[in-house]
PDB file of C-alpha atoms in Angstrom:
ATOM      1  CA  ARG A1243       0.000   0.000   0.000  1.00  0.00           C
ATOM      2  CA  LEU A1244       1.109   3.476  -0.792  1.00  0.00           C
ATOM      3  CA  ALA A1245       0.419   6.226   1.691  1.00  0.00           C
ATOM      4  CA  ALA A1246       1.070   8.824  -0.998  1.00  0.00           C
ATOM      5  CA  ILE A1247       1.120   8.703  -4.759  1.00  0.00           C
ATOM      6  CA  PRO A1248       4.446  10.049  -6.014  1.00  0.00           C
ATOM      7  CA  GLN A1249       4.378  12.588  -8.809  1.00  0.00           C
ATOM      8  CA  LEU A1250       7.199  12.385 -11.270  1.00  0.00           C
ATOM      9  CA  ARG A1251       8.381  15.647 -12.730  1.00  0.00           C
ATOM     10  CA  LEU A1252      11.143  16.462 -15.128  1.00  0.00           C
ATOM     11  CA  ALA A1253      13.942  18.742 -14.052  1.00  0.00           C
ATOM     12  CA  HIS A1254      13.938  22.165 -15.663  1.00  0.00           C
ATOM     13  CA  ALA A1255      16.725  22.405 -18.233  1.00  0.00           C
ATOM     14  CA  PHE A1256      18.291  25.639 -19.427  1.00  0.00           C
ATOM     15  CA  ASP A1257      16.705  27.131 -22.535  1.00  0.00           C
ATOM     16  CA  LEU A1258      19.040  26.979 -25.549  1.00  0.00           C
ATOM     17  CA  GLU A1259      18.004  30.409 -26.871  1.00  0.00           C
ATOM     18  CA  HIS A1260      18.541  31.977 -23.443  1.00  0.00           C
ATOM     19  CA  VAL A1261      22.027  30.469 -23.323  1.00  0.00           C
ATOM     20  CA  ALA A1262      22.837  31.782 -26.816  1.00  0.00           C
ATOM     21  CA  SER A1263      21.469  35.253 -25.972  1.00  0.00           C
ATOM     22  CA  ALA A1264      23.550  35.448 -22.805  1.00  0.00           C
ATOM     23  CA  LEU A1265      26.679  34.587 -24.783  1.00  0.00           C
ATOM     24  CA  ARG A1266      25.888  37.237 -27.411  1.00  0.00           C
ATOM     25  CA  GLU A1267      25.569  39.881 -24.680  1.00  0.00           C
ATOM     26  CA  ILE A1268      29.123  39.370 -23.403  1.00  0.00           C
ATOM     27  CA  GLU A1269      31.217  42.420 -24.341  1.00  0.00           C
ATOM     28  CA  VAL A1270      34.900  42.484 -23.382  1.00  0.00           C
ATOM     29  CA  GLY A1271      35.887  46.053 -24.154  1.00  0.00           C
ATOM     30  CA  GLY A1272      35.652  45.537 -27.903  1.00  0.00           C
ATOM     31  CA  ALA A1273      38.321  42.817 -27.784  1.00  0.00           C
ATOM     32  CA  PRO A1274      37.382  39.587 -29.552  1.00  0.00           C
ATOM     33  CA  VAL A1275      37.346  36.625 -27.204  1.00  0.00           C
ATOM     34  CA  GLU A1276      38.597  33.883 -29.466  1.00  0.00           C
ATOM     35  CA  ILE A1277      37.877  30.758 -27.527  1.00  0.00           C
ATOM     36  CA  GLU A1278      36.254  27.479 -28.441  1.00  0.00           C
ATOM     37  CA  VAL A1279      33.777  26.497 -25.755  1.00  0.00           C
ATOM     38  CA  GLU A1280      31.550  23.433 -25.606  1.00  0.00           C
ATOM     39  CA  ILE A1281      28.308  23.824 -23.686  1.00  0.00           C
ATOM     40  CA  TYR A1282      26.198  20.874 -22.647  1.00  0.00           C
ATOM     41  CA  ILE A1283      22.640  21.569 -21.584  1.00  0.00           C
ATOM     42  CA  LEU A1284      22.008  18.488 -19.513  1.00  0.00           C
ATOM     43  CA  PRO A1285      18.521  16.928 -19.453  1.00  0.00           C
ATOM     44  CA  LEU A1286      18.904  15.574 -15.910  1.00  0.00           C
ATOM     45  CA  PRO A1287      20.824  16.734 -12.825  1.00  0.00           C
ATOM     46  CA  ARG A1288      24.349  15.407 -12.479  1.00  0.00           C
ATOM     47  CA  ARG A1289      24.641  12.383 -10.261  1.00  0.00           C
ATOM     48  CA  PHE A1290      27.744  13.649  -8.488  1.00  0.00           C
ATOM     49  CA  LEU A1291      28.473  17.256  -7.655  1.00  0.00           C
ATOM     50  CA  LEU A1292      31.548  18.504  -9.462  1.00  0.00           C
ATOM     51  CA  SER A1293      33.766  21.191  -7.973  1.00  0.00           C
ATOM     52  CA  SER A1294      32.731  23.408 -10.895  1.00  0.00           C
ATOM     53  CA  SER A1295      30.241  23.425 -13.744  1.00  0.00           C
ATOM     54  CA  THR A1296      33.157  24.120 -16.076  1.00  0.00           C
ATOM     55  CA  VAL A1297      36.017  21.775 -16.848  1.00  0.00           C
ATOM     56  CA  GLY A1298      38.631  23.365 -19.085  1.00  0.00           C
ATOM     57  CA  THR A1299      36.530  25.052 -21.750  1.00  0.00           C
ATOM     58  CA  THR A1300      33.526  22.750 -21.398  1.00  0.00           C
ATOM     59  CA  ILE A1301      30.462  24.016 -19.559  1.00  0.00           C
ATOM     60  CA  PHE A1302      27.840  21.697 -18.064  1.00  0.00           C
ATOM     61  CA  LEU A1303      24.493  23.366 -17.382  1.00  0.00           C
ATOM     62  CA  SER A1304      22.513  21.164 -15.013  1.00  0.00           C
ATOM     63  CA  PRO A1305      18.760  21.476 -14.696  1.00  0.00           C
ATOM     64  CA  GLY A1306      17.158  22.374 -11.422  1.00  0.00           C
ATOM     65  CA  VAL A1307      13.873  22.043  -9.611  1.00  0.00           C
ATOM     66  CA  PHE A1308      12.684  25.438 -10.851  1.00  0.00           C
ATOM     67  CA  GLU A1309      12.624  26.729 -14.393  1.00  0.00           C
ATOM     68  CA  PRO A1310      15.613  29.059 -14.785  1.00  0.00           C
ATOM     69  CA  GLY A1311      14.515  32.457 -16.006  1.00  0.00           C
ATOM     70  CA  TYR A1312      16.589  34.503 -18.394  1.00  0.00           C
ATOM     71  CA  GLU A1313      18.428  36.392 -15.626  1.00  0.00           C
ATOM     72  CA  LEU A1314      19.556  33.209 -13.875  1.00  0.00           C
ATOM     73  CA  THR A1315      20.600  31.716 -17.203  1.00  0.00           C
ATOM     74  CA  ALA A1316      22.601  34.818 -18.155  1.00  0.00           C
ATOM     75  CA  TYR A1317      24.183  34.957 -14.692  1.00  0.00           C
ATOM     76  CA  THR A1318      25.185  31.292 -14.804  1.00  0.00           C
ATOM     77  CA  VAL A1319      26.339  31.155 -18.424  1.00  0.00           C
ATOM     78  CA  THR A1320      28.413  34.334 -18.170  1.00  0.00           C
ATOM     79  CA  HIS A1321      30.037  33.194 -14.915  1.00  0.00           C
ATOM     80  CA  GLU A1322      30.899  29.806 -16.406  1.00  0.00           C
ATOM     81  CA  PHE A1323      32.175  31.454 -19.596  1.00  0.00           C
ATOM     82  CA  GLY A1324      34.423  33.523 -17.313  1.00  0.00           C
ATOM     83  CA  HIS A1325      35.974  30.249 -16.150  1.00  0.00           C
ATOM     84  CA  CYS A1326      36.686  29.347 -19.786  1.00  0.00           C
ATOM     85  CA  VAL A1327      38.290  32.746 -20.396  1.00  0.00           C
ATOM     86  CA  GLN A1328      40.418  32.271 -17.308  1.00  0.00           C
ATOM     87  CA  GLU A1329      41.431  28.767 -18.421  1.00  0.00           C
ATOM     88  CA  ASP A1330      42.555  30.000 -21.853  1.00  0.00           C
ATOM     89  CA  TYR A1331      43.875  33.477 -21.084  1.00  0.00           C
ATOM     90  CA  LEU A1332      45.006  33.272 -17.444  1.00  0.00           C
ATOM     91  CA  PRO A1333      46.036  29.664 -16.817  1.00  0.00           C
ATOM     92  CA  GLU A1334      46.855  28.767 -13.241  1.00  0.00           C
ATOM     93  CA  GLY A1335      50.496  28.164 -14.207  1.00  0.00           C
ATOM     94  CA  ASP A1336      50.953  31.841 -15.158  1.00  0.00           C
ATOM     95  CA  ALA A1337      52.199  32.951 -11.735  1.00  0.00           C
ATOM     96  CA  GLY A1338      53.122  36.473 -12.849  1.00  0.00           C
ATOM     97  CA  ARG A1339      49.705  37.369 -14.233  1.00  0.00           C
ATOM     98  CA  TRP A1340      47.891  35.621 -11.381  1.00  0.00           C
ATOM     99  CA  ASN A1341      49.906  37.659  -8.916  1.00  0.00           C
ATOM    100  CA  GLU A1342      49.012  40.805 -10.856  1.00  0.00           C
ATOM    101  CA  TYR A1343      45.319  39.877 -10.812  1.00  0.00           C
ATOM    102  CA  MET A1344      45.328  38.943  -7.132  1.00  0.00           C
ATOM    103  CA  SER A1345      47.161  42.168  -6.270  1.00  0.00           C
ATOM    104  CA  LEU A1346      44.600  44.238  -8.178  1.00  0.00           C
ATOM    105  CA  ARG A1347      41.806  42.365  -6.413  1.00  0.00           C
ATOM    106  CA  ASP A1348      43.604  42.535  -3.033  1.00  0.00           C
ATOM    107  CA  ILE A1349      43.234  38.807  -2.458  1.00  0.00           C
ATOM    108  CA  LEU A1350      46.850  37.978  -1.628  1.00  0.00           C
ATOM    109  CA  ASP A1351      46.136  36.392   1.772  1.00  0.00           C
ATOM    110  CA  GLU A1352      46.954  32.768   0.924  1.00  0.00           C
ATOM    111  CA  ASP A1353      45.358  31.504   4.136  1.00  0.00           C
ATOM    112  CA  LYS A1354      41.998  32.870   2.988  1.00  0.00           C
ATOM    113  CA  PHE A1355      42.167  32.978  -0.838  1.00  0.00           C
ATOM    114  CA  ARG A1356      43.298  29.606  -2.162  1.00  0.00           C
ATOM    115  CA  PRO A1357      41.984  26.890  -4.509  1.00  0.00           C
ATOM    116  CA  THR A1358      40.641  24.808  -1.604  1.00  0.00           C
ATOM    117  CA  ALA A1359      39.024  27.702   0.285  1.00  0.00           C
ATOM    118  CA  ALA A1360      35.318  28.262   0.660  1.00  0.00           C
ATOM    119  CA  HIS A1361      33.811  28.591  -2.816  1.00  0.00           C
ATOM    120  CA  ALA A1362      33.447  32.396  -2.697  1.00  0.00           C
ATOM    121  CA  ASP A1363      37.096  32.790  -1.624  1.00  0.00           C
ATOM    122  CA  ARG A1364      38.634  30.740  -4.430  1.00  0.00           C
ATOM    123  CA  PRO A1365      40.584  32.976  -6.833  1.00  0.00           C
ATOM    124  CA  ARG A1366      39.150  31.193  -9.908  1.00  0.00           C
ATOM    125  CA  GLU A1367      35.606  31.848  -8.664  1.00  0.00           C
ATOM    126  CA  ILE A1368      36.394  35.474  -7.914  1.00  0.00           C
ATOM    127  CA  PHE A1369      37.762  35.855 -11.450  1.00  0.00           C
ATOM    128  CA  ALA A1370      34.637  34.268 -12.980  1.00  0.00           C
ATOM    129  CA  GLU A1371      32.433  36.584 -10.917  1.00  0.00           C
ATOM    130  CA  ASP A1372      34.537  39.593 -11.942  1.00  0.00           C
ATOM    131  CA  PHE A1373      34.176  38.568 -15.569  1.00  0.00           C
ATOM    132  CA  ARG A1374      30.402  38.132 -15.244  1.00  0.00           C
ATOM    133  CA  PHE A1375      29.909  41.448 -13.495  1.00  0.00           C
ATOM    134  CA  LEU A1376      32.201  43.485 -15.770  1.00  0.00           C
ATOM    135  CA  PHE A1377      31.437  41.977 -19.177  1.00  0.00           C
ATOM    136  CA  GLY A1378      28.069  40.225 -19.005  1.00  0.00           C
ATOM    137  CA  GLY A1379      24.888  41.802 -20.248  1.00  0.00           C
ATOM    138  CA  GLU A1380      22.414  43.540 -17.980  1.00  0.00           C
ATOM    139  CA  ALA A1381      20.627  40.266 -17.206  1.00  0.00           C
ATOM    140  CA  ALA A1382      23.905  38.649 -16.071  1.00  0.00           C
ATOM    141  CA  ARG A1383      24.281  41.469 -13.535  1.00  0.00           C
ATOM    142  CA  TYR A1384      20.629  41.470 -12.421  1.00  0.00           C
ATOM    143  CA  SER A1385      21.513  40.843  -8.764  1.00  0.00           C
ATOM    144  CA  GLY A1386      23.852  43.843  -8.586  1.00  0.00           C
ATOM    145  CA  THR A1387      26.139  41.704  -6.445  1.00  0.00           C
ATOM    146  CA  ILE A1388      28.993  39.242  -6.666  1.00  0.00           C
ATOM    147  CA  GLU A1389      29.237  35.902  -4.887  1.00  0.00           C
ATOM    148  CA  ASN A1390      31.649  37.161  -2.223  1.00  0.00           C
ATOM    149  CA  PRO A1391      29.989  40.122  -0.474  1.00  0.00           C
ATOM    150  CA  GLU A1392      33.194  40.863   1.471  1.00  0.00           C
ATOM    151  CA  LEU A1393      34.946  41.978  -1.723  1.00  0.00           C
ATOM    152  CA  PRO A1394      34.355  45.288  -3.463  1.00  0.00           C
ATOM    153  CA  LEU A1395      32.343  45.130  -6.678  1.00  0.00           C
ATOM    154  CA  PRO A1396      34.584  44.676  -9.720  1.00  0.00           C
ATOM    155  CA  THR A1397      33.600  48.130 -11.004  1.00  0.00           C
ATOM    156  CA  GLU A1398      35.123  49.591  -7.814  1.00  0.00           C
ATOM    157  CA  VAL A1399      38.540  47.988  -8.417  1.00  0.00           C
ATOM    158  CA  ARG A1400      40.636  50.409 -10.428  1.00  0.00           C
ATOM    159  CA  GLY A1401      42.311  48.781 -13.419  1.00  0.00           C
ATOM    160  CA  LEU A1402      40.510  45.448 -13.120  1.00  0.00           C
ATOM    161  CA  ASP A1403      38.477  45.728 -16.309  1.00  0.00           C
ATOM    162  CA  GLU A1404      41.538  46.926 -18.256  1.00  0.00           C
ATOM    163  CA  PHE A1405      43.567  44.001 -16.905  1.00  0.00           C
ATOM    164  CA  ILE A1406      41.032  41.432 -18.093  1.00  0.00           C
ATOM    165  CA  VAL A1407      40.618  43.152 -21.481  1.00  0.00           C
ATOM    166  CA  SER A1408      44.427  43.090 -21.850  1.00  0.00           C
ATOM    167  CA  LEU A1409      44.407  39.335 -21.268  1.00  0.00           C
ATOM    168  CA  VAL A1410      42.176  38.627 -24.237  1.00  0.00           C
ATOM    169  CA  SER A1411      43.620  41.307 -26.508  1.00  0.00           C
ATOM    170  CA  THR A1412      47.314  40.339 -26.237  1.00  0.00           C
ATOM    171  CA  VAL A1413      47.163  36.612 -26.909  1.00  0.00           C
TER     172      VAL A1413
END
């Protein structure tokens, strides 16, 4: 006997046109971002949680329990695209440029800002959030915030936008 009748529902996948629109709205200071990115819009949630929704230059967009509106899609896609930009234009092995970025962002405290820190304190995540906030369309910035509320907004960090534009324009 069943005490309740289960209702099966599909997870809500990202809308392909919303994903494409969010990508078209990315503007990096007029510099072309020449990067080959694969994006998978998954039909079901991932079985295991990955440390990121981006691996290299491949983005995995997992469905959720609520239908993602355009703002959430733009926010997510632009953030994840920021990871791809970082992977191609600011690889973790480039100690000089990472030091320059972390100095600009004032995140040099290695006890707090490190790859294994809380998600919002990881330098890669901060970079992806900076990218989203500085170069995403209006919908990608709908919250008016970044993931780490302890940090100043990217628009308040002098030279940050120019630094990221210089990454993509000098390769």
